[in-house]
Short mmCIF file of C-alpha atoms in Angstrom, two decimals:
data_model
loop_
_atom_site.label_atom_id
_atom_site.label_comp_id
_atom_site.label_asym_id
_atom_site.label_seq_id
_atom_site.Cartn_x
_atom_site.Cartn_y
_atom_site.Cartn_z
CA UNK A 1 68.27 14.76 -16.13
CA UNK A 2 66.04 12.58 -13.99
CA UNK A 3 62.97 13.56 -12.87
CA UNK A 4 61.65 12.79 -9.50
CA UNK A 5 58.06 11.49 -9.82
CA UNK A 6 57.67 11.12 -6.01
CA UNK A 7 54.62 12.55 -4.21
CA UNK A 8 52.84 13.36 -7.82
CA UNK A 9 49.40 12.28 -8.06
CA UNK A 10 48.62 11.71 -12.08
CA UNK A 11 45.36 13.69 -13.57
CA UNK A 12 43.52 10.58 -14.63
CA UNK A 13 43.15 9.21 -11.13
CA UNK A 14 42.38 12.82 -9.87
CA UNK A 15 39.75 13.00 -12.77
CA UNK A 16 38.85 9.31 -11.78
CA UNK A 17 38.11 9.82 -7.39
CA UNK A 18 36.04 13.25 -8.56
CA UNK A 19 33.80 11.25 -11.01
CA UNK A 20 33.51 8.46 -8.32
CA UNK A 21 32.62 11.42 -5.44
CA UNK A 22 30.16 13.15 -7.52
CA UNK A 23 28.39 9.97 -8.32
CA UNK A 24 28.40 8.84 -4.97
CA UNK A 25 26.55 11.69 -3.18
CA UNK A 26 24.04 12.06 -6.21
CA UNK A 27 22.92 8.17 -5.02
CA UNK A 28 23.21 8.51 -1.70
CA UNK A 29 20.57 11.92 -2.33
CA UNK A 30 18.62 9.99 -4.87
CA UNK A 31 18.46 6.10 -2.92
CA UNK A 32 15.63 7.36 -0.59
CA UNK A 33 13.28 9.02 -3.03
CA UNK A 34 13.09 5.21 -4.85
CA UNK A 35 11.63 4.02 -1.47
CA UNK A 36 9.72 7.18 -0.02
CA UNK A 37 7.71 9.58 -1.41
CA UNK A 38 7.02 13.01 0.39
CA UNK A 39 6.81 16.10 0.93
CA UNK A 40 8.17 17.65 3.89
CA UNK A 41 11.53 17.74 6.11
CA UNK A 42 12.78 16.37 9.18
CA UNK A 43 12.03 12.85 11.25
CA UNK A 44 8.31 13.30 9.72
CA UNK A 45 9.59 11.40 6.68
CA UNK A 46 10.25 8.49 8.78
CA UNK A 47 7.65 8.56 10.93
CA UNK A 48 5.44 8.78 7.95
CA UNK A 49 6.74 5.74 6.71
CA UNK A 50 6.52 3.21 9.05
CA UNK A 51 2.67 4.30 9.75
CA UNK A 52 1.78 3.99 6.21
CA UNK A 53 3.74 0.67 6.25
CA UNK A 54 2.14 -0.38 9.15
CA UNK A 55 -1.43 0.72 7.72
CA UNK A 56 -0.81 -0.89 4.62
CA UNK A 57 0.74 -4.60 5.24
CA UNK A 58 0.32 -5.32 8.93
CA UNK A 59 -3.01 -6.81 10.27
CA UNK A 60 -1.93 -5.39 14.09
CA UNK A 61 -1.96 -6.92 17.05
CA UNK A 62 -3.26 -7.26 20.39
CA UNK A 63 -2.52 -9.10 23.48
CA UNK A 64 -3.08 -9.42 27.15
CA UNK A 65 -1.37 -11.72 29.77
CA UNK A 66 -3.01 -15.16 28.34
CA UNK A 67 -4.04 -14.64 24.37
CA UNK A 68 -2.97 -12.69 21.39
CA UNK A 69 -3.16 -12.14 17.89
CA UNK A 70 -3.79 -9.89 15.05
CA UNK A 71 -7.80 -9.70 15.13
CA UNK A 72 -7.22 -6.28 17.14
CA UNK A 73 -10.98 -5.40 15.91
CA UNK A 74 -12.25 -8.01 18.35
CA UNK A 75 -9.80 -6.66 22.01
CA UNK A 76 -10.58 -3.36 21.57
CA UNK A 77 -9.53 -2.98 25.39
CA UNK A 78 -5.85 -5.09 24.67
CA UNK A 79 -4.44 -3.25 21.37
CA UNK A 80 -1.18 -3.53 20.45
CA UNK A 81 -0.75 -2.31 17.21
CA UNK A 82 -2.89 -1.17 14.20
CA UNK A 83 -2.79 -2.69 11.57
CA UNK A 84 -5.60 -2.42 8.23
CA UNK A 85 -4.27 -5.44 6.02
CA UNK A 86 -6.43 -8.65 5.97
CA UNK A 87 -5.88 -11.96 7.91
CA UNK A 88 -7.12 -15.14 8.20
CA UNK A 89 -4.94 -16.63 10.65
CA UNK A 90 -5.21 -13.99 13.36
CA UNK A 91 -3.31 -16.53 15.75
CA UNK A 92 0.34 -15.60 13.68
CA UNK A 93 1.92 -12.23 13.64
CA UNK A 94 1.94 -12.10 9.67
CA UNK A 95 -0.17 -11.51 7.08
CA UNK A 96 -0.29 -13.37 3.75
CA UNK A 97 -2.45 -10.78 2.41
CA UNK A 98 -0.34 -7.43 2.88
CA UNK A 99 -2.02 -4.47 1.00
CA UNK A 100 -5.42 -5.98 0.99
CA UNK A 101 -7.55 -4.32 3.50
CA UNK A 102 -9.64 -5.55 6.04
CA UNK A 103 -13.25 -4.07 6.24
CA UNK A 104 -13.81 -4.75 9.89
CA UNK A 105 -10.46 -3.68 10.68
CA UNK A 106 -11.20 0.01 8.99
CA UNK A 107 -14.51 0.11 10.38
CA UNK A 108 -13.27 -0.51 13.76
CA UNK A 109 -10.78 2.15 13.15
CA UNK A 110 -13.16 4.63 12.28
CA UNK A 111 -14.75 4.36 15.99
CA UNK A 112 -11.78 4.51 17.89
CA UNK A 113 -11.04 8.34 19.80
CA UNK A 114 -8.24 10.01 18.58
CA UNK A 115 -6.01 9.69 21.43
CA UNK A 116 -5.97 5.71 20.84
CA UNK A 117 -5.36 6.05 17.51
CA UNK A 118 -2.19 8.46 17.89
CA UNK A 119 -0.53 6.40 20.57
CA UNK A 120 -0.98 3.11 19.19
CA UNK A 121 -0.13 4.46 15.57
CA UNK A 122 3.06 6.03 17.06
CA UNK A 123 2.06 9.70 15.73
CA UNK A 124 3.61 11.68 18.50
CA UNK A 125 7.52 12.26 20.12
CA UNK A 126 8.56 12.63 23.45
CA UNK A 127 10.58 16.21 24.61
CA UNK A 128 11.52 16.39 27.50
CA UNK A 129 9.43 13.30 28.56
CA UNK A 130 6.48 15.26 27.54
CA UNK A 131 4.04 13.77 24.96
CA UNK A 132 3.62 15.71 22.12
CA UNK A 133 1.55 14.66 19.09
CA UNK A 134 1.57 14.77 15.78
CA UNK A 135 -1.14 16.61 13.29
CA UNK A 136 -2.06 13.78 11.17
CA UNK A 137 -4.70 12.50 8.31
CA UNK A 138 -5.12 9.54 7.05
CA UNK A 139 -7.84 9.02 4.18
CA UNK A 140 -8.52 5.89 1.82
CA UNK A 141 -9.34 7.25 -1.76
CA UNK A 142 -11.05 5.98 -4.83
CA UNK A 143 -9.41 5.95 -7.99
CA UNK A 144 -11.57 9.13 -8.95
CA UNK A 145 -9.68 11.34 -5.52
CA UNK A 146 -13.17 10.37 -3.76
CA UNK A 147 -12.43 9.28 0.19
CA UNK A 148 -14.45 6.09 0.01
CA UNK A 149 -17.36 5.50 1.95
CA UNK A 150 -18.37 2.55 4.48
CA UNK A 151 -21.92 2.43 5.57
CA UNK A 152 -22.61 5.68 5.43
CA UNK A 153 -18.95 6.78 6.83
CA UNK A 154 -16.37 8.43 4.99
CA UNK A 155 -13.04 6.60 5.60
CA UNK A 156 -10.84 9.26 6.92
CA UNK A 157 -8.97 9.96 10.47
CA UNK A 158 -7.68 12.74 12.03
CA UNK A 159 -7.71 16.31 11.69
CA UNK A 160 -8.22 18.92 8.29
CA UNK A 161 -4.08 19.05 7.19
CA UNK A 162 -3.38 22.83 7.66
CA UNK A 163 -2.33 25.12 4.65
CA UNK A 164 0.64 27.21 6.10
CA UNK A 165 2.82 24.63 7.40
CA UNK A 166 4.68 21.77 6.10
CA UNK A 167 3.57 18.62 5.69
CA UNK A 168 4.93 15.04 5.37
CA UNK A 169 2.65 13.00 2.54
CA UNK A 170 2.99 9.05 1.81
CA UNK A 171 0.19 7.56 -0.69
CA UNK A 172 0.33 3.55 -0.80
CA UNK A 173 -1.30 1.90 -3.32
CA UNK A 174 -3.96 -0.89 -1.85
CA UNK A 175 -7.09 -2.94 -2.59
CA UNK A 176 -9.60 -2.39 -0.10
CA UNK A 177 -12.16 -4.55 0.37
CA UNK A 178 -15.32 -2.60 0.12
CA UNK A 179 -18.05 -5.22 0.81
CA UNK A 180 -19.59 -8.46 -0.97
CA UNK A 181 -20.45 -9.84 -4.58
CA UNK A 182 -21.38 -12.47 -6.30
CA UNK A 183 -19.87 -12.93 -9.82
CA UNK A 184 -21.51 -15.25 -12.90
CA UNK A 185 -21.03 -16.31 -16.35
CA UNK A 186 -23.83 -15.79 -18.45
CA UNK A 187 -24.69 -19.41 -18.77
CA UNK A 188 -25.08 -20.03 -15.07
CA UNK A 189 -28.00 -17.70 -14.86
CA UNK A 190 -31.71 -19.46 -14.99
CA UNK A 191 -34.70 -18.64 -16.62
CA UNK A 192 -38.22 -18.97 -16.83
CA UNK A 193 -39.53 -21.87 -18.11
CA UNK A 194 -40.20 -22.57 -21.54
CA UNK A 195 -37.43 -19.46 -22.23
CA UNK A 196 -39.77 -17.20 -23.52
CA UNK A 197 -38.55 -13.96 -22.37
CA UNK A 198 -34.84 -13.19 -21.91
CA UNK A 199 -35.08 -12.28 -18.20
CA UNK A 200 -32.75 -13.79 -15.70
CA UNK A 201 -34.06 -14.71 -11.53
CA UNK A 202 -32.10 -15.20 -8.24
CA UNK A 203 -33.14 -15.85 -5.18
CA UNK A 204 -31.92 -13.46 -1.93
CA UNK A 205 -32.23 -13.92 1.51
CA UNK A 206 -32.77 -11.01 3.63
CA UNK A 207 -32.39 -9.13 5.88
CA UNK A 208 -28.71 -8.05 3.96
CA UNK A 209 -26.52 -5.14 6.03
CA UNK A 210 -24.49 -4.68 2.91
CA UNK A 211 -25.46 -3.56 -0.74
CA UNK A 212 -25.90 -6.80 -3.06
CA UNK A 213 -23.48 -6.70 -6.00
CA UNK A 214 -24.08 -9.17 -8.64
CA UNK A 215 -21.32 -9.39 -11.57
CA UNK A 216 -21.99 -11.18 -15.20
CA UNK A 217 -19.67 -11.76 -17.39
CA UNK A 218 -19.54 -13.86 -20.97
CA UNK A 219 -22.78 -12.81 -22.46
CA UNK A 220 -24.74 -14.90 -24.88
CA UNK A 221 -25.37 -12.20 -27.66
CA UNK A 222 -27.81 -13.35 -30.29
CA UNK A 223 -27.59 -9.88 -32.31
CA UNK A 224 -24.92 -8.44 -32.14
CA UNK A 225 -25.05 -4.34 -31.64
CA UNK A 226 -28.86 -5.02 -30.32
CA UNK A 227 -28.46 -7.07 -26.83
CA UNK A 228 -29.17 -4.89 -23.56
CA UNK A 229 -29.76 -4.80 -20.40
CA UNK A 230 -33.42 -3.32 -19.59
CA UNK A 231 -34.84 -3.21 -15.75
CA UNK A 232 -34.80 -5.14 -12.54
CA UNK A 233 -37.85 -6.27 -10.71
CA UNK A 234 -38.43 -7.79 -7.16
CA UNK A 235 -41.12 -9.36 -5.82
CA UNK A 236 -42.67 -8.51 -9.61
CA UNK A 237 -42.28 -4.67 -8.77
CA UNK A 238 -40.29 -2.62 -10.63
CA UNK A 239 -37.09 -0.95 -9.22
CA UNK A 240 -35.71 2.44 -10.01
CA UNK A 241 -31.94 3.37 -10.92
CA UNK A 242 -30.07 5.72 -8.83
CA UNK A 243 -32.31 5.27 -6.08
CA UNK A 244 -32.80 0.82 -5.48
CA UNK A 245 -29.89 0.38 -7.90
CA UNK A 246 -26.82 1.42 -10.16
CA UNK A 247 -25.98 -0.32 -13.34
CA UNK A 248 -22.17 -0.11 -14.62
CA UNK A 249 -20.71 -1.55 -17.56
CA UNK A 250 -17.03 -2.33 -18.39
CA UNK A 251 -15.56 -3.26 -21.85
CA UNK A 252 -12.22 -5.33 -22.41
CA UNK A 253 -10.40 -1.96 -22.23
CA UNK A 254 -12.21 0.16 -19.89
CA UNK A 255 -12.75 0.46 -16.47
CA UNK A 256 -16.40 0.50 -15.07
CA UNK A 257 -18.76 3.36 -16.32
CA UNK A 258 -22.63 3.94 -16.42
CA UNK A 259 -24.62 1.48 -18.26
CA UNK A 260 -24.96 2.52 -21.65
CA UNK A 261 -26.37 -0.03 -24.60
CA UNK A 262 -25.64 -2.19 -26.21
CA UNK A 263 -24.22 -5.04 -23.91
CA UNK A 264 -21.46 -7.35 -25.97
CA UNK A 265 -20.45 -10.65 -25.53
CA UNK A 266 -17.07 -9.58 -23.89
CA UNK A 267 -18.25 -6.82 -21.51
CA UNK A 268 -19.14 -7.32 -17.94
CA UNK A 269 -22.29 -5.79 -15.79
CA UNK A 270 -22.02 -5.18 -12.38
CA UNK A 271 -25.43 -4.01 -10.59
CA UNK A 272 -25.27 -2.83 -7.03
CA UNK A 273 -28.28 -2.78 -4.81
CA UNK A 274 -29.40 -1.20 -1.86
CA UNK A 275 -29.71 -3.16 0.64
CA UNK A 276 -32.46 -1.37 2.38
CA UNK A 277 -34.87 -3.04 -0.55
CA UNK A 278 -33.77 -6.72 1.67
CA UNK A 279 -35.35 -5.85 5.24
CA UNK A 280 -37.02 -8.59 6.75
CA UNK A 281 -35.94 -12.58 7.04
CA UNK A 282 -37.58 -14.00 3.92
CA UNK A 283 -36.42 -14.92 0.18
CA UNK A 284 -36.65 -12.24 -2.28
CA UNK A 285 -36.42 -12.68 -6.05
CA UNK A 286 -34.99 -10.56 -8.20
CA UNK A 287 -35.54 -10.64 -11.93
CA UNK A 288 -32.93 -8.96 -14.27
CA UNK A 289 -34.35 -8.43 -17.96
CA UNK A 290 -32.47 -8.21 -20.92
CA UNK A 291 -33.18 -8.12 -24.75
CA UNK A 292 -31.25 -10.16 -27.29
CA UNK A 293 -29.41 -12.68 -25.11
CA UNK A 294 -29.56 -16.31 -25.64
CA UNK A 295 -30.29 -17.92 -22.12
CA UNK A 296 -29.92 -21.87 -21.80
CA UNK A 297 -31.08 -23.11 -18.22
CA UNK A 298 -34.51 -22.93 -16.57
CA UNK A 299 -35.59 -23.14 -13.35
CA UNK A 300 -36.49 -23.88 -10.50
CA UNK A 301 -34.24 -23.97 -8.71
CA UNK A 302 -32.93 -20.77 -9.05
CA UNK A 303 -29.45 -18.95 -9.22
CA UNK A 304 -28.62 -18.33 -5.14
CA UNK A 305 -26.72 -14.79 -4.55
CA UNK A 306 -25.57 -16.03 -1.03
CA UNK A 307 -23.97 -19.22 -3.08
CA UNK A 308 -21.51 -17.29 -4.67
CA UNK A 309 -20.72 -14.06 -2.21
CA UNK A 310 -17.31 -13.18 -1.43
CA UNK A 311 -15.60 -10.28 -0.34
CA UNK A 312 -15.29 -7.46 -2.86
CA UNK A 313 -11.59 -5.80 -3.36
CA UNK A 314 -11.35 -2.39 -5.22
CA UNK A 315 -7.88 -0.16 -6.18
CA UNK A 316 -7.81 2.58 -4.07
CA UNK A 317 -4.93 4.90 -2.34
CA UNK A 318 -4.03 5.33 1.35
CA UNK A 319 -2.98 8.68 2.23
CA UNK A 320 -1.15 9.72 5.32
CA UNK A 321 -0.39 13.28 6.01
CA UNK A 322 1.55 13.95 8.95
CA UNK A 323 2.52 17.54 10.50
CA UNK A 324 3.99 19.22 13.58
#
């Protein structure tokens, strides 16, 4: 007898399209958590999203009916979009620069009123052609959780996210440029002549608005296990930690912690400053002292801080919580 095979489907294809199904809708639930990362549930997610896009890699832009560009912190009156990344060609509508953060632009950011901030962010919907807005927060965090702080501002907008209801949460990882420094090898620094005492001066104009940071880096160690770094002086008076300055050390495999002895040759000081202690239009000069540490240059002249100032960028996270 003949079978008729007509109309049969075999198992392995039917075992074949099931495995092919399964692994289909496990991507297609698994795709967007590669790109997004929340908590929360409807068109929040997106929403959330393009604002912390937007925050994060776009400089904004602003325009009215003869000029434009993406220095939105200067046309307060003409914004377009808001945008936090850095850009040094404000006539183009990119930046080169996405994920570094502008100072000025955050600062600016800070005093604009709420209602700006949620229409030109895009934090609301429209029912019914009635506005309604979106609960929203939007922080910039040290590595420590910290929100950092700008001039005496904590850099956070919005409102307190609520504890009963659900909220949409994107964190983008940025640098954030957190204000000025001037970075130098060991050997750069000047000394006293005839070299008598391991101390180290640079000149500073005031008045500063900003805290002086000055970086050194490839120490001249003479004993090894013995070299520190002792006190600061300006003007010849002696200036207190905590209070006119911090002191932080970093070894090749840490991060940056509280100065502790003894300094090696592969560690780097940074010392921040207040910048209160530079008030008035006149030259300051600062003397750092340090024991063990073989300097080679004298002056005059002496190491400039304004020679070698740029802008300071430090890891932090951008947070965006958004609710309804």
């Amino acid at each position: 007898m003949i079978l008729n095979g007509e109309g049969q489907i075999s198992i392995d294809f039917l075992l074949g399209i099931s495995l092919f199904l399964l692994t289909f809708g496990f991507v297609i639930q698994f795709i967007p958590g590669l790109f997004i990362s929340v908590s929360g549930e409807g068109s929040l997610n997106s929403v959330a999203y393009r604002t912390a896009n937007i925050l994060a890699e776009d400089p904004g832009w602003w325009e009215n009916n003869t000029q434009n560009g993406t220095d939105w912190e200067m046309h307060t009156e003409n914004i377009s979009r808001i945008g936090l990344a850095m850009d040094k060609t404000p006539g183009t509508r990119q930046t080169r620069t996405p994920k570094m953060l502008d100072k000025t632009k955050i600062q600016q950011a800070l005093k604009l009123n709420e209602s700006i901030l949620t229409k030109k962010l895009g934090l609301y919907d429209r029912i019914s052609g009635t506005q309604v807005d979106y609960g929203y927060n939007i922080s910039l965090l040290e590595q420590s959780g910290n929100i950092i702080v700008m001039n005496g501002s904590v850099v956070s907008f919005g409102e307190e996210p609520p504890i009963s209801q659900g909220i949409t949460k994107i964190t983008r990882q940025v640098l954030v440029e957190t204000g000025n420094i001037s970075s130098f090898g060991f050997d750069e620094l000047t000394n006293e002549p005839p070299l008598a005492e391991d101390k180290a001066l640079f000149n500073i104009s005031g008045p500063q608005s900003e805290d002086v940071v000055i970086q050194i880096i490839d120490f001249n160690v003479t004993v090894p296990g013995a070299a520190s770094f002792n006190n600061a002086k300006l003007d010849g008076s002696d200036l207190t930690t905590d209070s006119d300055y911090i002191a932080y050390k970093r070894t090749n495999v840490t991060d940056f912690f509280i100065y502790s002895d003894p300094l090696n040759n592969t560690d780097t000081l940074r010392l921040i400053f207040n910048h209160t202690l530079f008030p008035l239009k006149t030259t300051y000069q600062l003397e750092l002292k340090f024991t063990q540490m073989d300097f080679t240059r004298t002056g005059p002249p002496y190491i400039e801080y304004a020679a070698r100032v740029e802008p300071l960028y430090e890891p932090a996270s951008l947070v965006l919580k958004v609710w309804k």
